[in-house]
mmCIF file of N, CA, C and O in Angstrom:
data_model
loop_
_atom_site.group_PDB
_atom_site.id
_atom_site.type_symbol
_atom_site.label_atom_id
_atom_site.label_comp_id
_atom_site.label_asym_id
_atom_site.label_seq_id
_atom_site.Cartn_x
_atom_site.Cartn_y
_atom_site.Cartn_z
ATOM 1 N N MET A 1 -18.348 0.725 1.047
ATOM 2 C CA MET A 1 -16.947 1.081 0.876
ATOM 3 C C MET A 1 -16.251 -0.003 0.052
ATOM 4 O O MET A 1 -16.440 -1.180 0.284
ATOM 5 N N GLN A 2 -15.461 0.432 -0.897
ATOM 6 C CA GLN A 2 -14.742 -0.517 -1.740
ATOM 7 C C GLN A 2 -13.639 -1.205 -0.953
ATOM 8 O O GLN A 2 -13.109 -0.667 0.017
ATOM 9 N N ASP A 3 -13.294 -2.385 -1.410
ATOM 10 C CA ASP A 3 -12.188 -3.112 -0.812
ATOM 11 C C ASP A 3 -10.894 -2.318 -1.005
ATOM 12 O O ASP A 3 -10.607 -1.824 -2.099
ATOM 13 N N ALA A 4 -10.127 -2.200 0.059
ATOM 14 C CA ALA A 4 -8.899 -1.403 0.021
ATOM 15 C C ALA A 4 -7.938 -1.880 -1.057
ATOM 16 O O ALA A 4 -7.310 -1.070 -1.751
ATOM 17 N N PHE A 5 -7.814 -3.178 -1.218
ATOM 18 C CA PHE A 5 -6.864 -3.701 -2.199
ATOM 19 C C PHE A 5 -7.343 -3.459 -3.621
ATOM 20 O O PHE A 5 -6.525 -3.224 -4.512
ATOM 21 N N ASP A 6 -8.652 -3.484 -3.850
ATOM 22 C CA ASP A 6 -9.175 -3.138 -5.177
ATOM 23 C C ASP A 6 -8.859 -1.685 -5.511
ATOM 24 O O ASP A 6 -8.468 -1.366 -6.636
ATOM 25 N N VAL A 7 -9.047 -0.822 -4.527
ATOM 26 C CA VAL A 7 -8.798 0.601 -4.741
ATOM 27 C C VAL A 7 -7.320 0.847 -5.037
ATOM 28 O O VAL A 7 -6.967 1.560 -5.978
ATOM 29 N N LEU A 8 -6.447 0.243 -4.253
ATOM 30 C CA LEU A 8 -5.008 0.495 -4.406
ATOM 31 C C LEU A 8 -4.363 -0.354 -5.502
ATOM 32 O O LEU A 8 -3.173 -0.181 -5.783
ATOM 33 N N ALA A 9 -5.122 -1.238 -6.114
ATOM 34 C CA ALA A 9 -4.575 -2.056 -7.206
ATOM 35 C C ALA A 9 -4.284 -1.211 -8.443
ATOM 36 O O ALA A 9 -3.407 -1.547 -9.228
ATOM 37 N N ASP A 10 -4.984 -0.110 -8.584
ATOM 38 C CA ASP A 10 -4.787 0.741 -9.753
ATOM 39 C C ASP A 10 -3.473 1.516 -9.627
ATOM 40 O O ASP A 10 -3.257 2.217 -8.636
ATOM 41 N N PRO A 11 -2.593 1.407 -10.617
ATOM 42 C CA PRO A 11 -1.288 2.081 -10.516
ATOM 43 C C PRO A 11 -1.384 3.600 -10.425
ATOM 44 O O PRO A 11 -0.576 4.229 -9.740
ATOM 45 N N GLN A 12 -2.375 4.209 -11.087
ATOM 46 C CA GLN A 12 -2.509 5.668 -11.006
ATOM 47 C C GLN A 12 -2.892 6.100 -9.594
ATOM 48 O O GLN A 12 -2.392 7.104 -9.082
ATOM 49 N N ARG A 13 -3.765 5.330 -8.946
ATOM 50 C CA ARG A 13 -4.155 5.671 -7.578
ATOM 51 C C ARG A 13 -2.982 5.488 -6.620
ATOM 52 O O ARG A 13 -2.791 6.287 -5.695
ATOM 53 N N ARG A 14 -2.149 4.462 -6.851
ATOM 54 C CA ARG A 14 -0.955 4.307 -6.010
ATOM 55 C C ARG A 14 0.003 5.474 -6.220
ATOM 56 O O ARG A 14 0.633 5.957 -5.280
ATOM 57 N N ARG A 15 0.104 5.957 -7.446
ATOM 58 C CA ARG A 15 0.968 7.116 -7.715
ATOM 59 C C ARG A 15 0.422 8.367 -7.024
ATOM 60 O O ARG A 15 1.198 9.173 -6.503
ATOM 61 N N ILE A 16 -0.897 8.518 -7.003
ATOM 62 C CA ILE A 16 -1.510 9.644 -6.287
ATOM 63 C C ILE A 16 -1.176 9.548 -4.801
ATOM 64 O O ILE A 16 -0.783 10.538 -4.175
ATOM 65 N N VAL A 17 -1.310 8.354 -4.237
ATOM 66 C CA VAL A 17 -0.988 8.156 -2.819
ATOM 67 C C VAL A 17 0.478 8.512 -2.571
ATOM 68 O O VAL A 17 0.805 9.187 -1.585
ATOM 69 N N ASP A 18 1.359 8.089 -3.449
ATOM 70 C CA ASP A 18 2.785 8.408 -3.289
ATOM 71 C C ASP A 18 3.026 9.918 -3.293
ATOM 72 O O ASP A 18 3.803 10.432 -2.485
ATOM 73 N N LEU A 19 2.365 10.623 -4.187
ATOM 74 C CA LEU A 19 2.525 12.076 -4.236
ATOM 75 C C LEU A 19 1.957 12.742 -2.984
ATOM 76 O O LEU A 19 2.549 13.683 -2.447
ATOM 77 N N LEU A 20 0.826 12.245 -2.517
ATOM 78 C CA LEU A 20 0.213 12.834 -1.324
ATOM 79 C C LEU A 20 0.985 12.496 -0.051
ATOM 80 O O LEU A 20 0.853 13.189 0.951
ATOM 81 N N ARG A 21 1.786 11.430 -0.103
ATOM 82 C CA ARG A 21 2.658 11.128 1.044
ATOM 83 C C ARG A 21 3.642 12.257 1.276
ATOM 84 O O ARG A 21 3.982 12.585 2.406
ATOM 85 N N ALA A 22 4.114 12.847 0.202
ATOM 86 C CA ALA A 22 5.093 13.930 0.301
ATOM 87 C C ALA A 22 4.445 15.212 0.827
ATOM 88 O O ALA A 22 5.013 15.881 1.679
ATOM 89 N N SER A 23 3.256 15.538 0.312
ATOM 90 C CA SER A 23 2.569 16.755 0.758
ATOM 91 C C SER A 23 1.156 16.799 0.179
ATOM 92 O O SER A 23 0.894 16.198 -0.870
ATOM 93 N N PRO A 24 0.255 17.522 0.849
ATOM 94 C CA PRO A 24 -1.090 17.723 0.283
ATOM 95 C C PRO A 24 -0.993 18.483 -1.035
ATOM 96 O O PRO A 24 -0.074 19.296 -1.223
ATOM 97 N N ARG A 25 -1.918 18.195 -1.941
ATOM 98 C CA ARG A 25 -1.871 18.820 -3.269
ATOM 99 C C ARG A 25 -3.287 19.029 -3.799
ATOM 100 O O ARG A 25 -4.223 18.363 -3.382
ATOM 101 N N THR A 26 -3.389 19.898 -4.776
ATOM 102 C CA THR A 26 -4.658 20.093 -5.467
ATOM 103 C C THR A 26 -4.807 19.020 -6.545
ATOM 104 O O THR A 26 -3.826 18.384 -6.950
ATOM 105 N N ALA A 27 -6.028 18.867 -7.038
ATOM 106 C CA ALA A 27 -6.265 17.920 -8.121
ATOM 107 C C ALA A 27 -5.469 18.322 -9.362
ATOM 108 O O ALA A 27 -4.925 17.471 -10.060
ATOM 109 N N GLY A 28 -5.369 19.633 -9.612
ATOM 110 C CA GLY A 28 -4.605 20.109 -10.766
ATOM 111 C C GLY A 28 -3.131 19.759 -10.670
ATOM 112 O O GLY A 28 -2.508 19.359 -11.663
ATOM 113 N N GLU A 29 -2.565 19.897 -9.481
ATOM 114 C CA GLU A 29 -1.157 19.546 -9.288
ATOM 115 C C GLU A 29 -0.939 18.054 -9.500
ATOM 116 O O GLU A 29 0.033 17.642 -10.142
ATOM 117 N N LEU A 30 -1.859 17.255 -8.969
ATOM 118 C CA LEU A 30 -1.740 15.805 -9.127
ATOM 119 C C LEU A 30 -1.850 15.410 -10.590
ATOM 120 O O LEU A 30 -1.062 14.612 -11.095
ATOM 121 N N GLY A 31 -2.852 15.971 -11.267
ATOM 122 C CA GLY A 31 -3.037 15.661 -12.686
ATOM 123 C C GLY A 31 -1.838 16.042 -13.529
ATOM 124 O O GLY A 31 -1.427 15.293 -14.418
ATOM 125 N N ALA A 32 -1.244 17.200 -13.226
ATOM 126 C CA ALA A 32 -0.076 17.648 -13.987
ATOM 127 C C ALA A 32 1.116 16.729 -13.745
ATOM 128 O O ALA A 32 1.814 16.359 -14.698
ATOM 129 N N LYS A 33 1.346 16.358 -12.499
ATOM 130 C CA LYS A 33 2.476 15.460 -12.182
ATOM 131 C C LYS A 33 2.309 14.104 -12.846
ATOM 132 O O LYS A 33 3.285 13.496 -13.278
ATOM 133 N N LEU A 34 1.069 13.613 -12.904
ATOM 134 C CA LEU A 34 0.817 12.275 -13.429
ATOM 135 C C LEU A 34 0.437 12.277 -14.904
ATOM 136 O O LEU A 34 0.213 11.212 -15.480
ATOM 137 N N GLU A 35 0.334 13.469 -15.476
ATOM 138 C CA GLU A 35 -0.085 13.615 -16.878
ATOM 139 C C GLU A 35 -1.430 12.946 -17.114
ATOM 140 O O GLU A 35 -1.621 12.199 -18.081
ATOM 141 N N LEU A 36 -2.365 13.222 -16.199
ATOM 142 C CA LEU A 36 -3.730 12.706 -16.309
ATOM 143 C C LEU A 36 -4.668 13.846 -16.680
ATOM 144 O O LEU A 36 -4.424 15.006 -16.318
ATOM 145 N N SER A 37 -5.757 13.504 -17.351
ATOM 146 C CA SER A 37 -6.767 14.510 -17.646
ATOM 147 C C SER A 37 -7.472 14.911 -16.350
ATOM 148 O O SER A 37 -7.424 14.187 -15.346
ATOM 149 N N GLN A 38 -8.141 16.060 -16.387
ATOM 150 C CA GLN A 38 -8.867 16.524 -15.197
ATOM 151 C C GLN A 38 -9.961 15.526 -14.808
ATOM 152 O O GLN A 38 -10.073 15.163 -13.634
ATOM 153 N N PRO A 39 -10.758 15.011 -15.767
ATOM 154 C CA PRO A 39 -11.773 14.027 -15.376
ATOM 155 C C PRO A 39 -11.164 12.741 -14.806
ATOM 156 O O PRO A 39 -11.690 12.164 -13.853
ATOM 157 N N GLY A 40 -10.029 12.315 -15.376
ATOM 158 C CA GLY A 40 -9.377 11.104 -14.880
ATOM 159 C C GLY A 40 -8.856 11.293 -13.467
ATOM 160 O O GLY A 40 -9.027 10.431 -12.597
ATOM 161 N N THR A 41 -8.227 12.434 -13.224
ATOM 162 C CA THR A 41 -7.726 12.731 -11.882
ATOM 163 C C THR A 41 -8.870 12.793 -10.885
ATOM 164 O O THR A 41 -8.798 12.207 -9.801
ATOM 165 N N SER A 42 -9.937 13.476 -11.255
ATOM 166 C CA SER A 42 -11.097 13.596 -10.366
ATOM 167 C C SER A 42 -11.700 12.235 -10.045
ATOM 168 O O SER A 42 -12.109 11.973 -8.914
ATOM 169 N N ARG A 43 -11.773 11.376 -11.045
ATOM 170 C CA ARG A 43 -12.331 10.039 -10.830
ATOM 171 C C ARG A 43 -11.488 9.255 -9.834
ATOM 172 O O ARG A 43 -12.004 8.645 -8.898
ATOM 173 N N HIS A 44 -10.165 9.269 -10.006
ATOM 174 C CA HIS A 44 -9.288 8.546 -9.085
ATOM 175 C C HIS A 44 -9.375 9.124 -7.668
ATOM 176 O O HIS A 44 -9.424 8.380 -6.684
ATOM 177 N N LEU A 45 -9.425 10.448 -7.566
ATOM 178 C CA LEU A 45 -9.536 11.073 -6.251
ATOM 179 C C LEU A 45 -10.872 10.747 -5.584
ATOM 180 O O LEU A 45 -10.930 10.529 -4.371
ATOM 181 N N ARG A 46 -11.942 10.710 -6.367
ATOM 182 C CA ARG A 46 -13.251 10.351 -5.813
ATOM 183 C C ARG A 46 -13.224 8.932 -5.257
ATOM 184 O O ARG A 46 -13.698 8.670 -4.141
ATOM 185 N N ILE A 47 -12.633 8.002 -5.987
ATOM 186 C CA ILE A 47 -12.551 6.607 -5.536
ATOM 187 C C ILE A 47 -11.717 6.519 -4.266
ATOM 188 O O ILE A 47 -12.107 5.846 -3.295
ATOM 189 N N LEU A 48 -10.591 7.203 -4.230
ATOM 190 C CA LEU A 48 -9.748 7.199 -3.028
ATOM 191 C C LEU A 48 -10.468 7.840 -1.844
ATOM 192 O O LEU A 48 -10.373 7.361 -0.704
ATOM 193 N N ARG A 49 -11.212 8.908 -2.098
ATOM 194 C CA ARG A 49 -11.946 9.586 -1.029
ATOM 195 C C ARG A 49 -13.076 8.708 -0.496
ATOM 196 O O ARG A 49 -13.238 8.547 0.719
ATOM 197 N N GLU A 50 -13.834 8.090 -1.395
ATOM 198 C CA GLU A 50 -14.945 7.225 -0.975
ATOM 199 C C GLU A 50 -14.448 5.996 -0.212
ATOM 200 O O GLU A 50 -15.140 5.483 0.654
ATOM 201 N N ALA A 51 -13.244 5.540 -0.522
ATOM 202 C CA ALA A 51 -12.665 4.384 0.163
ATOM 203 C C ALA A 51 -11.999 4.789 1.479
ATOM 204 O O ALA A 51 -11.535 3.921 2.223
ATOM 205 N N GLY A 52 -11.925 6.087 1.757
ATOM 206 C CA GLY A 52 -11.371 6.558 3.017
ATOM 207 C C GLY A 52 -9.870 6.759 3.036
ATOM 208 O O GLY A 52 -9.289 6.933 4.112
ATOM 209 N N PHE A 53 -9.240 6.775 1.880
ATOM 210 C CA PHE A 53 -7.785 6.956 1.824
ATOM 211 C C PHE A 53 -7.360 8.421 1.765
ATOM 212 O O PHE A 53 -6.260 8.763 2.177
ATOM 213 N N VAL A 54 -8.203 9.273 1.191
ATOM 214 C CA VAL A 54 -7.871 10.695 1.115
ATOM 215 C C VAL A 54 -9.053 11.521 1.602
ATOM 216 O O VAL A 54 -10.191 11.061 1.640
ATOM 217 N N GLU A 55 -8.731 12.753 1.967
ATOM 218 C CA GLU A 55 -9.761 13.720 2.323
ATOM 219 C C GLU A 55 -9.428 15.019 1.612
ATOM 220 O O GLU A 55 -8.295 15.214 1.156
ATOM 221 N N SER A 56 -10.404 15.882 1.508
ATOM 222 C CA SER A 56 -10.157 17.159 0.855
ATOM 223 C C SER A 56 -10.709 18.279 1.730
ATOM 224 O O SER A 56 -11.633 18.078 2.511
ATOM 225 N N ARG A 57 -10.086 19.428 1.574
ATOM 226 C CA ARG A 57 -10.558 20.623 2.274
ATOM 227 C C ARG A 57 -10.517 21.770 1.275
ATOM 228 O O ARG A 57 -9.641 21.823 0.389
ATOM 229 N N PRO A 58 -11.455 22.675 1.402
ATOM 230 C CA PRO A 58 -11.474 23.795 0.456
ATOM 231 C C PRO A 58 -10.383 24.825 0.764
ATOM 232 O O PRO A 58 -10.022 25.052 1.912
ATOM 233 N N ARG A 59 -9.827 25.401 -0.307
ATOM 234 C CA ARG A 59 -8.911 26.536 -0.212
ATOM 235 C C ARG A 59 -9.235 27.437 -1.400
ATOM 236 O O ARG A 59 -8.920 27.087 -2.541
ATOM 237 N N ALA A 60 -9.896 28.538 -1.108
ATOM 238 C CA ALA A 60 -10.384 29.446 -2.148
ATOM 239 C C ALA A 60 -11.235 28.659 -3.156
ATOM 240 O O ALA A 60 -12.200 28.020 -2.760
ATOM 241 N N GLN A 61 -10.843 28.660 -4.405
ATOM 242 C CA GLN A 61 -11.615 27.955 -5.437
ATOM 243 C C GLN A 61 -11.138 26.527 -5.665
ATOM 244 O O GLN A 61 -11.629 25.844 -6.557
ATOM 245 N N GLN A 62 -10.175 26.079 -4.879
ATOM 246 C CA GLN A 62 -9.598 24.749 -5.076
ATOM 247 C C GLN A 62 -9.899 23.847 -3.884
ATOM 248 O O GLN A 62 -10.344 24.301 -2.839
ATOM 249 N N ARG A 63 -9.624 22.583 -4.087
ATOM 250 C CA ARG A 63 -9.706 21.613 -2.996
ATOM 251 C C ARG A 63 -8.304 21.029 -2.818
ATOM 252 O O ARG A 63 -7.652 20.668 -3.787
ATOM 253 N N ILE A 64 -7.877 20.944 -1.565
ATOM 254 C CA ILE A 64 -6.564 20.391 -1.240
ATOM 255 C C ILE A 64 -6.787 18.966 -0.751
ATOM 256 O O ILE A 64 -7.569 18.724 0.176
ATOM 257 N N TYR A 65 -6.097 18.037 -1.375
ATOM 258 C CA TYR A 65 -6.218 16.616 -1.024
ATOM 259 C C TYR A 65 -5.036 16.187 -0.160
ATOM 260 O O TYR A 65 -3.907 16.581 -0.406
ATOM 261 N N SER A 66 -5.340 15.374 0.843
ATOM 262 C CA SER A 66 -4.303 14.816 1.711
ATOM 263 C C SER A 66 -4.704 13.399 2.114
ATOM 264 O O SER A 66 -5.870 13.004 1.983
ATOM 265 N N LEU A 67 -3.728 12.645 2.589
ATOM 266 C CA LEU A 67 -3.981 11.261 2.996
ATOM 267 C C LEU A 67 -4.664 11.213 4.351
ATOM 268 O O LEU A 67 -4.458 12.086 5.194
ATOM 269 N N LYS A 68 -5.461 10.173 4.549
ATOM 270 C CA LYS A 68 -6.064 9.889 5.852
ATOM 271 C C LYS A 68 -5.323 8.688 6.436
ATOM 272 O O LYS A 68 -5.540 7.558 5.998
ATOM 273 N N PRO A 69 -4.454 8.886 7.385
ATOM 274 C CA PRO A 69 -3.607 7.796 7.894
ATOM 275 C C PRO A 69 -4.397 6.659 8.538
ATOM 276 O O PRO A 69 -3.941 5.520 8.535
ATOM 277 N N GLU A 70 -5.583 6.943 9.059
ATOM 278 C CA GLU A 70 -6.352 5.894 9.735
ATOM 279 C C GLU A 70 -6.625 4.700 8.817
ATOM 280 O O GLU A 70 -6.550 3.551 9.243
ATOM 281 N N ARG A 71 -6.958 4.981 7.578
ATOM 282 C CA ARG A 71 -7.275 3.903 6.636
ATOM 283 C C ARG A 71 -6.036 3.043 6.362
ATOM 284 O O ARG A 71 -6.130 1.826 6.248
ATOM 285 N N PHE A 72 -4.885 3.675 6.293
ATOM 286 C CA PHE A 72 -3.647 2.937 6.070
ATOM 287 C C PHE A 72 -3.265 2.149 7.322
ATOM 288 O O PHE A 72 -2.678 1.081 7.226
ATOM 289 N N ASP A 73 -3.615 2.675 8.494
ATOM 290 C CA ASP A 73 -3.370 1.947 9.739
ATOM 291 C C ASP A 73 -4.151 0.634 9.760
ATOM 292 O O ASP A 73 -3.648 -0.390 10.214
ATOM 293 N N GLU A 74 -5.384 0.669 9.246
ATOM 294 C CA GLU A 74 -6.191 -0.559 9.157
ATOM 295 C C GLU A 74 -5.488 -1.600 8.297
ATOM 296 O O GLU A 74 -5.436 -2.778 8.652
ATOM 297 N N LEU A 75 -4.942 -1.174 7.171
ATOM 298 C CA LEU A 75 -4.215 -2.096 6.290
ATOM 299 C C LEU A 75 -2.962 -2.630 6.983
ATOM 300 O O LEU A 75 -2.652 -3.810 6.880
ATOM 301 N N ALA A 76 -2.249 -1.752 7.669
ATOM 302 C CA ALA A 76 -1.022 -2.164 8.357
ATOM 303 C C ALA A 76 -1.340 -3.197 9.434
ATOM 304 O O ALA A 76 -0.604 -4.178 9.598
ATOM 305 N N ASP A 77 -2.435 -3.006 10.161
ATOM 306 C CA ASP A 77 -2.831 -3.976 11.188
ATOM 307 C C ASP A 77 -3.135 -5.333 10.555
ATOM 308 O O ASP A 77 -2.714 -6.371 11.057
ATOM 309 N N TRP A 78 -3.863 -5.318 9.445
ATOM 310 C CA TRP A 78 -4.215 -6.568 8.771
ATOM 311 C C TRP A 78 -2.948 -7.256 8.264
ATOM 312 O O TRP A 78 -2.762 -8.458 8.437
ATOM 313 N N LEU A 79 -2.053 -6.471 7.653
ATOM 314 C CA LEU A 79 -0.824 -7.043 7.112
ATOM 315 C C LEU A 79 0.091 -7.585 8.203
ATOM 316 O O LEU A 79 0.768 -8.592 8.003
ATOM 317 N N SER A 80 0.099 -6.965 9.366
ATOM 318 C CA SER A 80 0.949 -7.469 10.444
ATOM 319 C C SER A 80 0.472 -8.839 10.912
ATOM 320 O O SER A 80 1.287 -9.690 11.272
ATOM 321 N N GLY A 81 -0.842 -9.079 10.884
ATOM 322 C CA GLY A 81 -1.356 -10.408 11.206
ATOM 323 C C GLY A 81 -0.915 -11.449 10.186
ATOM 324 O O GLY A 81 -0.531 -12.564 10.543
ATOM 325 N N ILE A 82 -0.934 -11.080 8.927
ATOM 326 C CA ILE A 82 -0.483 -11.980 7.860
ATOM 327 C C ILE A 82 1.019 -12.236 8.004
ATOM 328 O O ILE A 82 1.496 -13.365 7.888
ATOM 329 N N ARG A 83 1.780 -11.174 8.282
ATOM 330 C CA ARG A 83 3.222 -11.300 8.443
ATOM 331 C C ARG A 83 3.554 -12.246 9.603
ATOM 332 O O ARG A 83 4.447 -13.087 9.490
ATOM 333 N N ALA A 84 2.821 -12.118 10.711
ATOM 334 C CA ALA A 84 3.058 -12.982 11.872
ATOM 335 C C ALA A 84 2.752 -14.436 11.523
ATOM 336 O O ALA A 84 3.485 -15.349 11.913
ATOM 337 N N LEU A 85 1.678 -14.663 10.768
ATOM 338 C CA LEU A 85 1.326 -16.018 10.343
ATOM 339 C C LEU A 85 2.454 -16.625 9.516
ATOM 340 O O LEU A 85 2.911 -17.732 9.782
ATOM 341 N N TRP A 86 2.938 -15.890 8.511
ATOM 342 C CA TRP A 86 4.004 -16.394 7.648
ATOM 343 C C TRP A 86 5.295 -16.593 8.407
ATOM 344 O O TRP A 86 6.018 -17.564 8.194
ATOM 345 N N SER A 87 5.598 -15.684 9.299
ATOM 346 C CA SER A 87 6.826 -15.803 10.080
ATOM 347 C C SER A 87 6.809 -17.087 10.901
ATOM 348 O O SER A 87 7.786 -17.827 10.946
ATOM 349 N N GLY A 88 5.672 -17.359 11.547
ATOM 350 C CA GLY A 88 5.541 -18.586 12.334
ATOM 351 C C GLY A 88 5.658 -19.834 11.476
ATOM 352 O O GLY A 88 6.315 -20.812 11.862
ATOM 353 N N GLN A 89 5.047 -19.805 10.305
ATOM 354 C CA GLN A 89 5.114 -20.967 9.417
ATOM 355 C C GLN A 89 6.527 -21.178 8.887
ATOM 356 O O GLN A 89 6.986 -22.311 8.776
ATOM 357 N N LEU A 90 7.214 -20.095 8.554
ATOM 358 C CA LEU A 90 8.585 -20.239 8.055
ATOM 359 C C LEU A 90 9.523 -20.724 9.150
ATOM 360 O O LEU A 90 10.430 -21.525 8.887
ATOM 361 N N ASP A 91 9.305 -20.253 10.382
ATOM 362 C CA ASP A 91 10.110 -20.747 11.502
ATOM 363 C C ASP A 91 9.900 -22.248 11.689
ATOM 364 O O ASP A 91 10.859 -23.002 11.875
ATOM 365 N N ALA A 92 8.633 -22.678 11.620
ATOM 366 C CA ALA A 92 8.329 -24.104 11.776
ATOM 367 C C ALA A 92 8.955 -24.920 10.650
ATOM 368 O O ALA A 92 9.490 -26.009 10.883
ATOM 369 N N LEU A 93 8.922 -24.391 9.428
ATOM 370 C CA LEU A 93 9.545 -25.089 8.301
ATOM 371 C C LEU A 93 11.046 -25.211 8.519
ATOM 372 O O LEU A 93 11.635 -26.282 8.294
ATOM 373 N N GLY A 94 11.684 -24.139 8.952
ATOM 374 C CA GLY A 94 13.123 -24.193 9.221
ATOM 375 C C GLY A 94 13.475 -25.222 10.269
ATOM 376 O O GLY A 94 14.440 -25.989 10.110
ATOM 377 N N GLU A 95 12.694 -25.267 11.334
ATOM 378 C CA GLU A 95 12.935 -26.263 12.382
ATOM 379 C C GLU A 95 12.751 -27.683 11.842
ATOM 380 O O GLU A 95 13.532 -28.577 12.152
ATOM 381 N N PHE A 96 11.720 -27.873 11.022
ATOM 382 C CA PHE A 96 11.465 -29.187 10.439
ATOM 383 C C PHE A 96 12.628 -29.607 9.546
ATOM 384 O O PHE A 96 13.110 -30.744 9.620
ATOM 385 N N LEU A 97 13.093 -28.697 8.711
ATOM 386 C CA LEU A 97 14.191 -29.026 7.802
ATOM 387 C C LEU A 97 15.474 -29.340 8.560
ATOM 388 O O LEU A 97 16.207 -30.267 8.189
ATOM 389 N N GLU A 98 15.742 -28.606 9.600
ATOM 390 C CA GLU A 98 16.923 -28.897 10.414
ATOM 391 C C GLU A 98 16.801 -30.250 11.094
ATOM 392 O O GLU A 98 17.766 -31.011 11.166
ATOM 393 N N ALA A 99 15.593 -30.572 11.574
ATOM 394 C CA ALA A 99 15.389 -31.835 12.283
ATOM 395 C C ALA A 99 15.465 -33.031 11.343
ATOM 396 O O ALA A 99 15.928 -34.106 11.731
ATOM 397 N N THR A 100 15.030 -32.863 10.116
ATOM 398 C CA THR A 100 15.008 -33.988 9.171
ATOM 399 C C THR A 100 16.263 -34.073 8.325
ATOM 400 O O THR A 100 16.452 -35.050 7.604
ATOM 401 N N ALA A 101 17.136 -33.070 8.396
ATOM 402 C CA ALA A 101 18.339 -33.079 7.566
ATOM 403 C C ALA A 101 19.280 -34.210 7.957
ATOM 404 O O ALA A 101 19.935 -34.794 7.107
ATOM 405 N N GLY A 102 19.350 -34.505 9.212
ATOM 406 C CA GLY A 102 20.166 -35.624 9.673
ATOM 407 C C GLY A 102 21.653 -35.357 9.574
ATOM 408 O O GLY A 102 22.095 -34.279 9.198
ATOM 409 N N PRO A 103 22.471 -36.361 9.894
ATOM 410 C CA PRO A 103 23.923 -36.201 9.935
ATOM 411 C C PRO A 103 24.547 -35.969 8.560
ATOM 412 O O PRO A 103 25.578 -35.320 8.454
ATOM 413 N N ALA A 104 23.954 -36.462 7.496
ATOM 414 C CA ALA A 104 24.526 -36.278 6.156
ATOM 415 C C ALA A 104 24.580 -34.799 5.801
ATOM 416 O O ALA A 104 25.563 -34.325 5.231
ATOM 417 N N ALA A 105 23.540 -34.056 6.142
ATOM 418 C CA ALA A 105 23.528 -32.620 5.850
ATOM 419 C C ALA A 105 24.582 -31.904 6.665
ATOM 420 O O ALA A 105 25.246 -30.994 6.172
ATOM 421 N N THR A 106 24.774 -32.324 7.900
ATOM 422 C CA THR A 106 25.796 -31.711 8.746
ATOM 423 C C THR A 106 27.177 -31.979 8.173
ATOM 424 O O THR A 106 28.028 -31.085 8.133
ATOM 425 N N ASP A 107 27.445 -33.213 7.707
ATOM 426 C CA ASP A 107 28.719 -33.537 7.102
ATOM 427 C C ASP A 107 28.978 -32.714 5.850
ATOM 428 O O ASP A 107 30.093 -32.259 5.622
ATOM 429 N N THR A 108 27.939 -32.537 5.025
ATOM 430 C CA THR A 108 28.070 -31.766 3.790
ATOM 431 C C THR A 108 28.415 -30.324 4.107
ATOM 432 O O THR A 108 29.274 -29.714 3.474
ATOM 433 N N LYS A 109 27.769 -29.756 5.115
ATOM 434 C CA LYS A 109 28.056 -28.375 5.513
ATOM 435 C C LYS A 109 29.503 -28.260 5.979
ATOM 436 O O LYS A 109 30.196 -27.301 5.640
ATOM 437 N N ALA A 110 29.972 -29.234 6.739
ATOM 438 C CA ALA A 110 31.352 -29.199 7.251
ATOM 439 C C ALA A 110 32.361 -29.288 6.117
ATOM 440 O O ALA A 110 33.396 -28.640 6.142
ATOM 441 N N LYS A 111 32.075 -30.085 5.076
ATOM 442 C CA LYS A 111 32.996 -30.237 3.958
ATOM 443 C C LYS A 111 33.086 -28.969 3.120
ATOM 444 O O LYS A 111 34.123 -28.706 2.522
ATOM 445 N N ARG A 112 31.999 -28.170 3.060
ATOM 446 C CA ARG A 112 32.006 -26.947 2.270
ATOM 447 C C ARG A 112 32.902 -25.893 2.890
ATOM 448 O O ARG A 112 33.385 -25.014 2.214
ATOM 449 N N ARG A 113 33.108 -25.946 4.157
ATOM 450 C CA ARG A 113 33.924 -24.926 4.848
ATOM 451 C C ARG A 113 35.328 -25.140 4.595
ATOM 452 O O ARG A 113 36.215 -25.240 4.190
#
């Protein structure tokens, strides 16, 4: 399976994801909205499908593509860990800056008011 960030780094694939967020669509509908050729659309959809971001189901002679939320949940879980790390570090930096600012910084703040 390809790395999720490599897959979503492509702007056309992100645009496909954005369109599929609104509603499931056929490859033809996606290609028309994005002004992509049929082979180009198929290639992007294949990459998204192999990476677990989209799934397809048959409808007559067409395939309907939709998002698979589970794969995005994995990304959200990973990002929440990163967000928590940064939040903790920024809080610690703020506390450090307040502690080291000393009385001169407090006086300067009072004069600005």
